[in-house]
mmCIF file of C-alpha atoms in Angstrom:
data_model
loop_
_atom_site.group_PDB
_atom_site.id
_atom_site.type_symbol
_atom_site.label_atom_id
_atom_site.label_comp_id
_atom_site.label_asym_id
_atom_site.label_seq_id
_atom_site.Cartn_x
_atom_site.Cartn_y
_atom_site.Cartn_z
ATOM 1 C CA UNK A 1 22.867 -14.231 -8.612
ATOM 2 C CA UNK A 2 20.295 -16.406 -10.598
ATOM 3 C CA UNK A 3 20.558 -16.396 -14.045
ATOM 4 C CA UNK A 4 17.702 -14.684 -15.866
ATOM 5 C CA UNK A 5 18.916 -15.257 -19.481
ATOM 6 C CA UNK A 6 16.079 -17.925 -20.507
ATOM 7 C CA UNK A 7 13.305 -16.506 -18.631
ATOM 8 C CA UNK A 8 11.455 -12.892 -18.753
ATOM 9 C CA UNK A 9 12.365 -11.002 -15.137
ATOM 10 C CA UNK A 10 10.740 -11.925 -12.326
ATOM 11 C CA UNK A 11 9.346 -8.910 -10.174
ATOM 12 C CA UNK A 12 8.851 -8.268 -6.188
ATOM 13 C CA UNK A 13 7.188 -4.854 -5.330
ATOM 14 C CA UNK A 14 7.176 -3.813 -1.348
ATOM 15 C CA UNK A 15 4.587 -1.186 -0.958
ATOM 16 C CA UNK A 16 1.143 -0.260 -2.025
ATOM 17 C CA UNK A 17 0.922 3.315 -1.948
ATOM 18 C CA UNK A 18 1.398 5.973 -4.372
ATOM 19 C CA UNK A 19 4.843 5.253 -5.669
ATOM 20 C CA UNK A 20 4.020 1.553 -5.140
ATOM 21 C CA UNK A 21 1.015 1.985 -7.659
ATOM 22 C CA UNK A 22 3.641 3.904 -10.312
ATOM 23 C CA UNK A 23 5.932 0.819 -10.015
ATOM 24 C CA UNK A 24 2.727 -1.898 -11.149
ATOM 25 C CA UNK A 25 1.848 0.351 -13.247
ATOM 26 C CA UNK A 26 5.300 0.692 -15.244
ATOM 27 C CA UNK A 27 6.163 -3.069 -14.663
ATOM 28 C CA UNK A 28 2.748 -3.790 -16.322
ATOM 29 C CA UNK A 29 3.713 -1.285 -19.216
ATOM 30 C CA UNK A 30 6.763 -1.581 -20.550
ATOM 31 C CA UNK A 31 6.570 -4.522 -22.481
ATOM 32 C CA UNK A 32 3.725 -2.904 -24.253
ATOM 33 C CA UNK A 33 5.411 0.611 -24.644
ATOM 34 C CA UNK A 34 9.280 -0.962 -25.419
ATOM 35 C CA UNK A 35 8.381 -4.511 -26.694
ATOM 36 C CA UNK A 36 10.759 -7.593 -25.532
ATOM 37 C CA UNK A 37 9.176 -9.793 -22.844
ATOM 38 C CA UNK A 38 7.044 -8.866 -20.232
ATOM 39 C CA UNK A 39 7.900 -9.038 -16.439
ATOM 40 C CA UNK A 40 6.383 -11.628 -14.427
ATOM 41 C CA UNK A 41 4.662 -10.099 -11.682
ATOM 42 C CA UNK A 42 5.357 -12.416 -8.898
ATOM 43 C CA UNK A 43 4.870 -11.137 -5.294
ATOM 44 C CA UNK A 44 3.258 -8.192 -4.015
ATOM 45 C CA UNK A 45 4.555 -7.396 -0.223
ATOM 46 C CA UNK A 46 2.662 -4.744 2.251
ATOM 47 C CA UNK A 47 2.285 -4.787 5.669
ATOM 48 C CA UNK A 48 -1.328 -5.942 5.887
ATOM 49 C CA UNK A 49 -2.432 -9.241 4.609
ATOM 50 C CA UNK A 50 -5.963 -7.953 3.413
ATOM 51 C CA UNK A 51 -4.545 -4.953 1.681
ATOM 52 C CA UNK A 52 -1.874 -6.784 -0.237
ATOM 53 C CA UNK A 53 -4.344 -9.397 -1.359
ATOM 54 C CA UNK A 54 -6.662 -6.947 -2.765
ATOM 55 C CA UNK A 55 -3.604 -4.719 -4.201
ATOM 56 C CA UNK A 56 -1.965 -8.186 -5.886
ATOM 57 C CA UNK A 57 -5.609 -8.465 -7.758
ATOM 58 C CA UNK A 58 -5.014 -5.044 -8.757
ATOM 59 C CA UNK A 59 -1.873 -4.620 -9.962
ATOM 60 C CA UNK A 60 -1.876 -8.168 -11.674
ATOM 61 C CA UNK A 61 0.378 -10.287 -9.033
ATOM 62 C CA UNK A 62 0.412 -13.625 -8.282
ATOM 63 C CA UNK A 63 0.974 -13.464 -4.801
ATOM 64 C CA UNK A 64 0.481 -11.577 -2.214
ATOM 65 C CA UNK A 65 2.121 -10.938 1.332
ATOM 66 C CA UNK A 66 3.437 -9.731 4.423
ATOM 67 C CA UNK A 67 7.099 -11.032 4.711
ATOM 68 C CA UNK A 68 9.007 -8.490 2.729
ATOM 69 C CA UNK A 69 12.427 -10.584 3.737
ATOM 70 C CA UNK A 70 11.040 -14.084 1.841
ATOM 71 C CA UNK A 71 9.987 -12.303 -0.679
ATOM 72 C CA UNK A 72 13.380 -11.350 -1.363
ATOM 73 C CA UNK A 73 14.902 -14.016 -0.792
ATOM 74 C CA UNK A 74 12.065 -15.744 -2.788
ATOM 75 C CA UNK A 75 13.707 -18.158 -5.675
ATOM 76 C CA UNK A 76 11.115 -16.588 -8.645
ATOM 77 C CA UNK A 77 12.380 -13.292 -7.949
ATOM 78 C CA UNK A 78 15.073 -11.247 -9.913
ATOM 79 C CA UNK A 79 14.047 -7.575 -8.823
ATOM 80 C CA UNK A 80 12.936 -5.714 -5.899
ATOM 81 C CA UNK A 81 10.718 -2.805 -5.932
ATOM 82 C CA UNK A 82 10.812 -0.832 -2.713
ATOM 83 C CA UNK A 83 8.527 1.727 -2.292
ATOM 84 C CA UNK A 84 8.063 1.402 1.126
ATOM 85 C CA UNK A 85 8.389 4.530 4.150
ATOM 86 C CA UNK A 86 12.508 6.068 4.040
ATOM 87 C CA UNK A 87 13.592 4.076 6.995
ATOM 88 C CA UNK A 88 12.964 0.953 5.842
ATOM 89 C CA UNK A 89 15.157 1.546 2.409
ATOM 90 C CA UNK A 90 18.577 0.445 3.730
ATOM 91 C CA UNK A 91 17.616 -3.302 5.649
ATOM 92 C CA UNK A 92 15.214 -3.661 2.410
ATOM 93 C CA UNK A 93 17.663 -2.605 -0.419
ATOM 94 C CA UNK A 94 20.831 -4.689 1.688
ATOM 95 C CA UNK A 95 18.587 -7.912 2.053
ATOM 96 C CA UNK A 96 17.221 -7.687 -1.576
ATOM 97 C CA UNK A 97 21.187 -7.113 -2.683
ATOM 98 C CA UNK A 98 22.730 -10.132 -0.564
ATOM 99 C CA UNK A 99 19.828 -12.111 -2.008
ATOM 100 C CA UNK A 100 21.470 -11.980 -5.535
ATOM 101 C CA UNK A 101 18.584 -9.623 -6.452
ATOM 102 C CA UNK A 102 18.886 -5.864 -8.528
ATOM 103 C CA UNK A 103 16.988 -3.179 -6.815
ATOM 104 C CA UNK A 104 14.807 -0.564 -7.671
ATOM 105 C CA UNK A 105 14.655 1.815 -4.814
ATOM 106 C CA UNK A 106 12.545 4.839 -4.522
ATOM 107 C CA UNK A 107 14.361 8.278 -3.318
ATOM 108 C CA UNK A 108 15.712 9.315 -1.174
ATOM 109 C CA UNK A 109 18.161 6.453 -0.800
ATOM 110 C CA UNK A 110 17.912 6.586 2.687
ATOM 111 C CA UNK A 111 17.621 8.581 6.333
ATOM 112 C CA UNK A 112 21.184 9.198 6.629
ATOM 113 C CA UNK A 113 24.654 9.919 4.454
ATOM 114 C CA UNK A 114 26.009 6.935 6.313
ATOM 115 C CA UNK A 115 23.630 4.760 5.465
ATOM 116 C CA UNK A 116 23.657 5.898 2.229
ATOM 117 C CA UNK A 117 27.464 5.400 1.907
ATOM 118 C CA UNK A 118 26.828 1.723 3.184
ATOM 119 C CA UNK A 119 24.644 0.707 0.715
ATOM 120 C CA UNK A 120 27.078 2.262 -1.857
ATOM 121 C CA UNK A 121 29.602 0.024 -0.555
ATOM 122 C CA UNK A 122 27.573 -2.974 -0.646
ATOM 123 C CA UNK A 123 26.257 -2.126 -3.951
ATOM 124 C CA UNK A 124 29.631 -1.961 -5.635
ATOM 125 C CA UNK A 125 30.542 -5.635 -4.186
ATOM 126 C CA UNK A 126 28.056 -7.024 -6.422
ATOM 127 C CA UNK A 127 28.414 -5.340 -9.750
ATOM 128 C CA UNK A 128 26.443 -8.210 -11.155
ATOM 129 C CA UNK A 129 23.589 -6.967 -9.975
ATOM 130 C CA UNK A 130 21.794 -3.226 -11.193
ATOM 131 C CA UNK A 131 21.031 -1.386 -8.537
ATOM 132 C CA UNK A 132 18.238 2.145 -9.838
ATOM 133 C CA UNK A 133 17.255 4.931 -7.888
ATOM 134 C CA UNK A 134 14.018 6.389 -8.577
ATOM 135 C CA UNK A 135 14.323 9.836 -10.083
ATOM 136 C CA UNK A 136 11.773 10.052 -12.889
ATOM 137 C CA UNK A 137 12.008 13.583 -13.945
ATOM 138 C CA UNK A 138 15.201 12.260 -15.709
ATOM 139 C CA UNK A 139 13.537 10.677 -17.841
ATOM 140 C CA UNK A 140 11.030 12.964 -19.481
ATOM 141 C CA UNK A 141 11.504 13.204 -23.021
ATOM 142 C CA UNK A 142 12.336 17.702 -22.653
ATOM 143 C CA UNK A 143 14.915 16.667 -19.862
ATOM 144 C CA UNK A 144 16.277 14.630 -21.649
ATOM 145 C CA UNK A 145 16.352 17.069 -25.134
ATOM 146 C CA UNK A 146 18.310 19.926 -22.610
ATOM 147 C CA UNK A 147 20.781 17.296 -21.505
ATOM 148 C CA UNK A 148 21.482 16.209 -25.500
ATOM 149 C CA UNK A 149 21.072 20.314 -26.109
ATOM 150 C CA UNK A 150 23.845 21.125 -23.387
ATOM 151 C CA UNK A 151 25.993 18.345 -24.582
ATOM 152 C CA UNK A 152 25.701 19.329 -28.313
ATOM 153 C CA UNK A 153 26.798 22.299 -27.200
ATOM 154 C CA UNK A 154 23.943 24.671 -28.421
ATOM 155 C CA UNK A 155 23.948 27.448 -25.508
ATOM 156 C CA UNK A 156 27.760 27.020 -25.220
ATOM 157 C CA UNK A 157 29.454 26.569 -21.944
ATOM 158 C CA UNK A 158 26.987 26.395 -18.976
ATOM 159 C CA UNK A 159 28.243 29.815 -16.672
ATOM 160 C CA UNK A 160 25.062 29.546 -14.099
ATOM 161 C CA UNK A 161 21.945 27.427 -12.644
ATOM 162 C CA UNK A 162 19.015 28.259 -10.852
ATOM 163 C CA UNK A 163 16.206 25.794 -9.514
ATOM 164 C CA UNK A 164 13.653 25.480 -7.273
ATOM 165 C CA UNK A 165 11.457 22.794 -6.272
ATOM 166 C CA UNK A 166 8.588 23.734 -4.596
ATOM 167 C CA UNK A 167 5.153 22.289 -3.469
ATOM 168 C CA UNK A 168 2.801 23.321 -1.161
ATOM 169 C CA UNK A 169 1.510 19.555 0.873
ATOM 170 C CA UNK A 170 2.545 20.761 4.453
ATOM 171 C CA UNK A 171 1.627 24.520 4.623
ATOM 172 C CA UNK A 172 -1.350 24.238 6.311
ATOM 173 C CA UNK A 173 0.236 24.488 10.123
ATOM 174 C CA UNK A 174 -3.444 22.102 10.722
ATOM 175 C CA UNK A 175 -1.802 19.195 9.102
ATOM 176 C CA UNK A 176 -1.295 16.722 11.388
ATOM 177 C CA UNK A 177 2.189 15.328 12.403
ATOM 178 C CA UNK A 178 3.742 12.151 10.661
ATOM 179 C CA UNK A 179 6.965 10.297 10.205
ATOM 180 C CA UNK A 180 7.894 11.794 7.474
ATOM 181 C CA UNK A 181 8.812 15.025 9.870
ATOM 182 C CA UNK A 182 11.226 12.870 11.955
ATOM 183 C CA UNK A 183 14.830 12.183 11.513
ATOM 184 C CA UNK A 184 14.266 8.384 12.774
ATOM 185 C CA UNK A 185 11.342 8.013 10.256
ATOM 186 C CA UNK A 186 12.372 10.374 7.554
ATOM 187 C CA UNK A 187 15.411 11.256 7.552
ATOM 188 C CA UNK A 188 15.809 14.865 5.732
ATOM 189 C CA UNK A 189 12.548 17.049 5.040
ATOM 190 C CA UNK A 190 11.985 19.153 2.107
ATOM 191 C CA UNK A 191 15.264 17.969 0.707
ATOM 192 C CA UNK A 192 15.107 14.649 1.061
ATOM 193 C CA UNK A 193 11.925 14.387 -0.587
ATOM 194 C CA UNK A 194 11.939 17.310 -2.894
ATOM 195 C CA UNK A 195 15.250 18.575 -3.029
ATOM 196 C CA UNK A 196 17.012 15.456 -4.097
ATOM 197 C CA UNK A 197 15.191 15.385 -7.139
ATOM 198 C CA UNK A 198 16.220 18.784 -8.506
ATOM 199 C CA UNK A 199 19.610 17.577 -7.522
ATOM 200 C CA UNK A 200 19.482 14.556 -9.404
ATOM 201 C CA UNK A 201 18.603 17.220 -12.814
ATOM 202 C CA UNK A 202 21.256 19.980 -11.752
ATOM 203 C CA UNK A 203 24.053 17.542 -11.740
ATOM 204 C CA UNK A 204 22.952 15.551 -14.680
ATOM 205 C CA UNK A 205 23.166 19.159 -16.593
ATOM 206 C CA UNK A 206 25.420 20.775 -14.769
ATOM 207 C CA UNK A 207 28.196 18.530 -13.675
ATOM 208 C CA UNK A 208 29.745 17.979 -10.092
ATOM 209 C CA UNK A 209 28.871 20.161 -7.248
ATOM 210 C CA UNK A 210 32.012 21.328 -5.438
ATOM 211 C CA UNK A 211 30.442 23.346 -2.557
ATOM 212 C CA UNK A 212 27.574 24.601 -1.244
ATOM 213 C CA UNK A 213 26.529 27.403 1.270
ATOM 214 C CA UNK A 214 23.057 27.032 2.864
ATOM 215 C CA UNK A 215 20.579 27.664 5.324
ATOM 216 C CA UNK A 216 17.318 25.798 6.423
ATOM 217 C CA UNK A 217 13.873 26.384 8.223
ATOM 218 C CA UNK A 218 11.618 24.606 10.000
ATOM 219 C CA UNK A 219 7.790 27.153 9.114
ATOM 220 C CA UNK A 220 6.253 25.392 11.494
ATOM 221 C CA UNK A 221 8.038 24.031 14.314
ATOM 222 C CA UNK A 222 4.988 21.816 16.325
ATOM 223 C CA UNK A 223 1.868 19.494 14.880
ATOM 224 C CA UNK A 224 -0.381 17.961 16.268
ATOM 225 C CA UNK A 225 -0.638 14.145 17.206
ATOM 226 C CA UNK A 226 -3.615 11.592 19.404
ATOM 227 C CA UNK A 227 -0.628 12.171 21.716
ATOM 228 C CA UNK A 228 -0.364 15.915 21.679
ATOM 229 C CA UNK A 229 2.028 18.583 19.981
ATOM 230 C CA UNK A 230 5.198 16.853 18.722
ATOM 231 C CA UNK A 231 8.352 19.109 16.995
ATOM 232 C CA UNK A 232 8.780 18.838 13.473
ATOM 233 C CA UNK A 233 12.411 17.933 13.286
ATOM 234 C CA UNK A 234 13.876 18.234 9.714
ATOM 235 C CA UNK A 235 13.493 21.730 7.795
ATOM 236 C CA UNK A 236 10.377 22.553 6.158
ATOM 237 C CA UNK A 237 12.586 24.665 3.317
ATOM 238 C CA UNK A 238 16.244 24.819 2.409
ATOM 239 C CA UNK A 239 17.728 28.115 0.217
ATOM 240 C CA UNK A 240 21.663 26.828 -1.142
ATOM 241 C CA UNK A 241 24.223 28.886 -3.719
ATOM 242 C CA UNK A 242 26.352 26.620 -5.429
ATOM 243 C CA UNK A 243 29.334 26.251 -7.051
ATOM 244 C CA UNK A 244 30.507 23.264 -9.369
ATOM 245 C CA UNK A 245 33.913 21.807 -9.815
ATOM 246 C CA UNK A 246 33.207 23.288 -13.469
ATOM 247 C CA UNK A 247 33.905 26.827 -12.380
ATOM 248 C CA UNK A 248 29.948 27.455 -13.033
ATOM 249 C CA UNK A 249 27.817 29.159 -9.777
ATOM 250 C CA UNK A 250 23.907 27.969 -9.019
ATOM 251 C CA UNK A 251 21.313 28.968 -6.335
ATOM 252 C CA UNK A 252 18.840 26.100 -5.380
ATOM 253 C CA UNK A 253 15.946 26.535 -3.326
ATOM 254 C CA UNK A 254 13.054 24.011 -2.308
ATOM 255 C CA UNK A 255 10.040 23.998 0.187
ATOM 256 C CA UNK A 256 7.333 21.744 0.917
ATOM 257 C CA UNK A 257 5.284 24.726 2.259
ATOM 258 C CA UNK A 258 5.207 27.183 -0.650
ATOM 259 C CA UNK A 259 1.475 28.265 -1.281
ATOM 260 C CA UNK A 260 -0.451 27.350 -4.592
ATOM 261 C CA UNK A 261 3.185 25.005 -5.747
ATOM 262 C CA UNK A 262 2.313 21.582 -6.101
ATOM 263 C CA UNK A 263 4.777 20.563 -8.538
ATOM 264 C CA UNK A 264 7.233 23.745 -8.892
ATOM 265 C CA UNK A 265 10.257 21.298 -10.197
ATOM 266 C CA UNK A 266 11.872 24.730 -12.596
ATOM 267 C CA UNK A 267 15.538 25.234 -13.653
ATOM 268 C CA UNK A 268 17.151 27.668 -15.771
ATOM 269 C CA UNK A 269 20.810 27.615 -17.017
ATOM 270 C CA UNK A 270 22.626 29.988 -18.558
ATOM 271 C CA UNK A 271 25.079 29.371 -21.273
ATOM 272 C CA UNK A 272 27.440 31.521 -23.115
ATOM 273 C CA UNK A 273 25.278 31.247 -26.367
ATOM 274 C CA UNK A 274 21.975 30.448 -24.905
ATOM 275 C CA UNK A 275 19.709 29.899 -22.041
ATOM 276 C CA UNK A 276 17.266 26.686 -21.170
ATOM 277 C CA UNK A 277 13.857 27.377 -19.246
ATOM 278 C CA UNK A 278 12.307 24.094 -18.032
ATOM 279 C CA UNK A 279 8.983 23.840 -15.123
ATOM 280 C CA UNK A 280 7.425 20.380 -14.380
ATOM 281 C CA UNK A 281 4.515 21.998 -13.727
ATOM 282 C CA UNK A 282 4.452 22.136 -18.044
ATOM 283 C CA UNK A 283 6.530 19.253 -18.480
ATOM 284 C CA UNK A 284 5.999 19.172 -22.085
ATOM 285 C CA UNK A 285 7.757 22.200 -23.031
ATOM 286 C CA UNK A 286 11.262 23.589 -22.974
ATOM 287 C CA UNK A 287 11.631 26.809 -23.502
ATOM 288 C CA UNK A 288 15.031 28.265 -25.372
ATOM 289 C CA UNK A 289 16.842 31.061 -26.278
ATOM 290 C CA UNK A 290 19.923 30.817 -28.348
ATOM 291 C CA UNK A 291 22.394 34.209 -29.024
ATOM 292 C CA UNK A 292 21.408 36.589 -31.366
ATOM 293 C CA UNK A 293 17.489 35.831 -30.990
ATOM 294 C CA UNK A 294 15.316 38.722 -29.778
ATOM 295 C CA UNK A 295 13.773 35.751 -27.092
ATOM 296 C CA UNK A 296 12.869 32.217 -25.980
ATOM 297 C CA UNK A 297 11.312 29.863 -28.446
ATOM 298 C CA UNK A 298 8.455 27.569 -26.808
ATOM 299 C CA UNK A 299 9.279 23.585 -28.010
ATOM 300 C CA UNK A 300 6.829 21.070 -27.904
ATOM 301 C CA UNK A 301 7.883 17.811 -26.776
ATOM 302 C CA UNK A 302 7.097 15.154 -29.551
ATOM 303 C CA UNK A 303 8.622 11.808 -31.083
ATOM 304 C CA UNK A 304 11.862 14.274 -32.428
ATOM 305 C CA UNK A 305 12.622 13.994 -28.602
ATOM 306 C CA UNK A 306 13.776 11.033 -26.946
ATOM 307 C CA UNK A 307 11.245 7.902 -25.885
ATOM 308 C CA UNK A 308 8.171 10.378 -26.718
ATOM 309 C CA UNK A 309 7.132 8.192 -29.914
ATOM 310 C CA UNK A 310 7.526 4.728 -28.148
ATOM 311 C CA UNK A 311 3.988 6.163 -26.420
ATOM 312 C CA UNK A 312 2.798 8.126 -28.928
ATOM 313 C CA UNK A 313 3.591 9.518 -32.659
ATOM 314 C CA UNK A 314 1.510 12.317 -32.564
ATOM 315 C CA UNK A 315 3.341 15.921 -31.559
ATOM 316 C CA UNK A 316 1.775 17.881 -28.666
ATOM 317 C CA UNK A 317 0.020 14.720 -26.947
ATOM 318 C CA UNK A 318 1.249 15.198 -23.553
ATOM 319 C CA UNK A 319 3.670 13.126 -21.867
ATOM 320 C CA UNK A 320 3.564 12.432 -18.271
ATOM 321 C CA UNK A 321 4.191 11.525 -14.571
ATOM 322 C CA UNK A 322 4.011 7.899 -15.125
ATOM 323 C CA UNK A 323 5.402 7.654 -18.956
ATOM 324 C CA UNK A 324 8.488 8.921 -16.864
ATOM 325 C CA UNK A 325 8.493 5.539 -14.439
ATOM 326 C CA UNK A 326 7.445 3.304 -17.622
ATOM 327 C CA UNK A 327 11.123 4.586 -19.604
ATOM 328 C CA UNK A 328 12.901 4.151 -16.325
ATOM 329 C CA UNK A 329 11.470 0.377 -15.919
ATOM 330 C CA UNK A 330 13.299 0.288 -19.575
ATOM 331 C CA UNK A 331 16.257 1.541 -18.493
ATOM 332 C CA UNK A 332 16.183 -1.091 -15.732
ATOM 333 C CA UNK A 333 15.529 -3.918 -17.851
ATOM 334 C CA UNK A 334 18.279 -2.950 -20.613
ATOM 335 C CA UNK A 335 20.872 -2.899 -17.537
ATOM 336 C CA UNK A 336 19.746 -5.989 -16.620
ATOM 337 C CA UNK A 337 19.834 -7.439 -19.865
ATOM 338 C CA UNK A 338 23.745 -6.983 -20.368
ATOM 339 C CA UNK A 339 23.343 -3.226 -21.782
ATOM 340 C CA UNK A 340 24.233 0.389 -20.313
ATOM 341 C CA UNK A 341 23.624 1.783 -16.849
ATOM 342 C CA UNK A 342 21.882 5.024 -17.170
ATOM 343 C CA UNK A 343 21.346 4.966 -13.554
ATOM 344 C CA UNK A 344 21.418 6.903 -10.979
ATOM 345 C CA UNK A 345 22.877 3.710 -9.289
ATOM 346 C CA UNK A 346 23.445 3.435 -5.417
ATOM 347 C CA UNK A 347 27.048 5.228 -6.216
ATOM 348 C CA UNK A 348 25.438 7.908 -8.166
ATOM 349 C CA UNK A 349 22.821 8.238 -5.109
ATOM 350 C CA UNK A 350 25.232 8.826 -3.088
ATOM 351 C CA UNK A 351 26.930 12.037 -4.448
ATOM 352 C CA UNK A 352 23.315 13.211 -4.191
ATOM 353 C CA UNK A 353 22.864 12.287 -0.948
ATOM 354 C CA UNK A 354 26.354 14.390 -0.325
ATOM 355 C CA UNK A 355 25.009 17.147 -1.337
ATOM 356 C CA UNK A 356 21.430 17.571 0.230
ATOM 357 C CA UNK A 357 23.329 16.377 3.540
ATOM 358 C CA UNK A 358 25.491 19.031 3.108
ATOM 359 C CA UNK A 359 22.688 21.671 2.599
ATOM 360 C CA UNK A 360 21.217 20.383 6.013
ATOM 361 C CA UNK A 361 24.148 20.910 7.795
ATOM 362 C CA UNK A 362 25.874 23.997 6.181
ATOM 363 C CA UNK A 363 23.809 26.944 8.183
ATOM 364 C CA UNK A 364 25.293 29.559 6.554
ATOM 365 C CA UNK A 365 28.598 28.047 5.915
ATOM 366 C CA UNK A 366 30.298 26.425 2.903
ATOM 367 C CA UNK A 367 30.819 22.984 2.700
ATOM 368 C CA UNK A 368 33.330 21.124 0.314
ATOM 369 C CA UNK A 369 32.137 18.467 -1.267
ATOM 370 C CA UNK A 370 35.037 17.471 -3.855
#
């Protein structure tokens, strides 16, 4: 690996779409929001030349092109970016890895549990090198309150989770088929793209998942195409019950065609002293009730909360989607500067990717997953 200790971090970002434009916008931020030095902003990769010309403009590149693999390999670049379509995570995150380079991958980590257990592998034989997955809702400043709350120990021993994560993008049965309904193109449905994310929370609060009993469904099992009616091939929904290696049970639930959701990421755990109410869809509140109170108390997030005032000091100004990419740029850039890994890494990934794998292939049996 090249060393980066006399020059700011040099940044490659593959993809141009919506998670692509949360990347620029966080590696253009976090200088501003965090202080130390700011990125350099070196090569902008999508597949067409004209598009990634007019995106590098945008998101303040200097380059722009088509070649994802040179611009990994590329000798100004320290970290990848990879936003690009699930099957192309693995050959992108490997090449960008054997390069010398850290990654920052968006979820899910990849198509399969085998792939995923590869790039593990591969990940670990370069501990020089930070490897991030992209699960933002970590990093919002009321998450991160519930996890300091749990820890502190202020609703007592967690006995029992419930979550959901539910939008609504494919219920109309008119939407048109797309690669994100394949297994070749991507991988796992509703909980690959939804599901891992309320798995990446649950375990963060909850501990290790032990084993799981679930069941999916595919709502509607043909779209159309130029070519005709093709299947949908990975589940629509997925329903789970839980139980973690800490003796607590949890029911988990997610669906990407639940009418009127369209960002349904809610949890509640129950402690012994207490109970924690959290819903993306109002990220800036968390909602708690401790023993001997008559109910739940509604808190505002604010600069008492962690990363909140590094944005703004004023209580009650919202925090939001992108804030959450801008800390976990930070978090990248304090790995990569010599200081902790708050991951998830590519070995953290992959106990979530045990889990939603095991969800798809329970159907109505448990599953170990110690």
């Amino acid at each position: 690996m090249q060393d980066t200790s006399q020059r700011p971090v040099g940044v490659a970002l593959i993809g141009t779409g919506f998670m692509g434009k949360c990347h620029a916008m966080a590696w253009n931020n976090v200088a501003t929001v965090f202080g130390g030095a700011r990125p350099r902003l070196e090569i902008l990769c999508d597949i067409d030349q004209t598009a990634a010309d007019a995106h590098a403009g945008q998101f303040g590149f200097a380059r722009a092109m088509t070649d994802w693999q040179a611009a990994v390999r590329d000798d100004a670049v320290d970290v990848v970016s990879i936003t690009t379509p699930n099957g192309m995570h693995r050959p992108m995150a490997e090449a960008a890895l054997n390069a010398g380079k850290h990654v920052w991958l968006e979820k899910p980590m990849a198509l399969t549990l085998d792939d995923a257990r590869h790039m593990a592998d591969l990940a670990a034989s370069h501990p020089d090198q930070v490897t991030i997955l992209g699960y933002n809702y970590t990093r919002s400043p009321a998450f991160q309150a519930a996890r300091a709350m749990i820890a502190a120990g202020d609703i007592g021993t967690p006995q029992a989770f419930r979550g959901v994560y539910d939008e609504d993008y494919s219920a109309d049965p008119d939407l048109p088929w797309s690669w994100r309904m394949t297994h070749a193109g991507g991988g796992l449905g509703a909980l690959g793209d939804l599901g891992c994310h309320l798995v990446s929370q649950m375990t963060a609060l909850m501990g290790p998942v032990s084993e799981v009993t679930a069941m999916t469904h595919i709502a509607v099992p043909q779209r159309a195409s130029p070519d005709g009616p093709k299947p949908v091939e990975n589940e629509d929904s997925a329903m789970a019950l839980l139980r973690f290696a800490s003796g607590a049970h949890g029911s988990f639930a997610t669906s990407r065609v639940a009418r009127g959701r369209k960002c349904r990421l809610q949890w509640e755990i129950h402690g012994s002293n207490g109970t924690l109410v959290f819903d993306q869809e109002n990220m800036n509140e968390l909602w708690v009730h401790r023993s001997g109170e008559a109910g739940f108390t509604r808190h505002l997030t604010g600069p008492e909360q962690p990363d909140f005032t590094a944005f703004c000091p004023a209580p009650g100004h919202n925090f939001g989607f992108n804030e959450q990419k801008v800390v976990e740029a930070r978090d990248l850039l304090r790995a990569i500067g010599g200081g902790a890994h708050v991951g998830p890494n590519f070995a953290q990934g992959y106990e979530i990717e045990r889990i939603i794998h095991a969800m798809a292939t329970s159907n109505g049996r448990p599953v170990q997953i110690g």
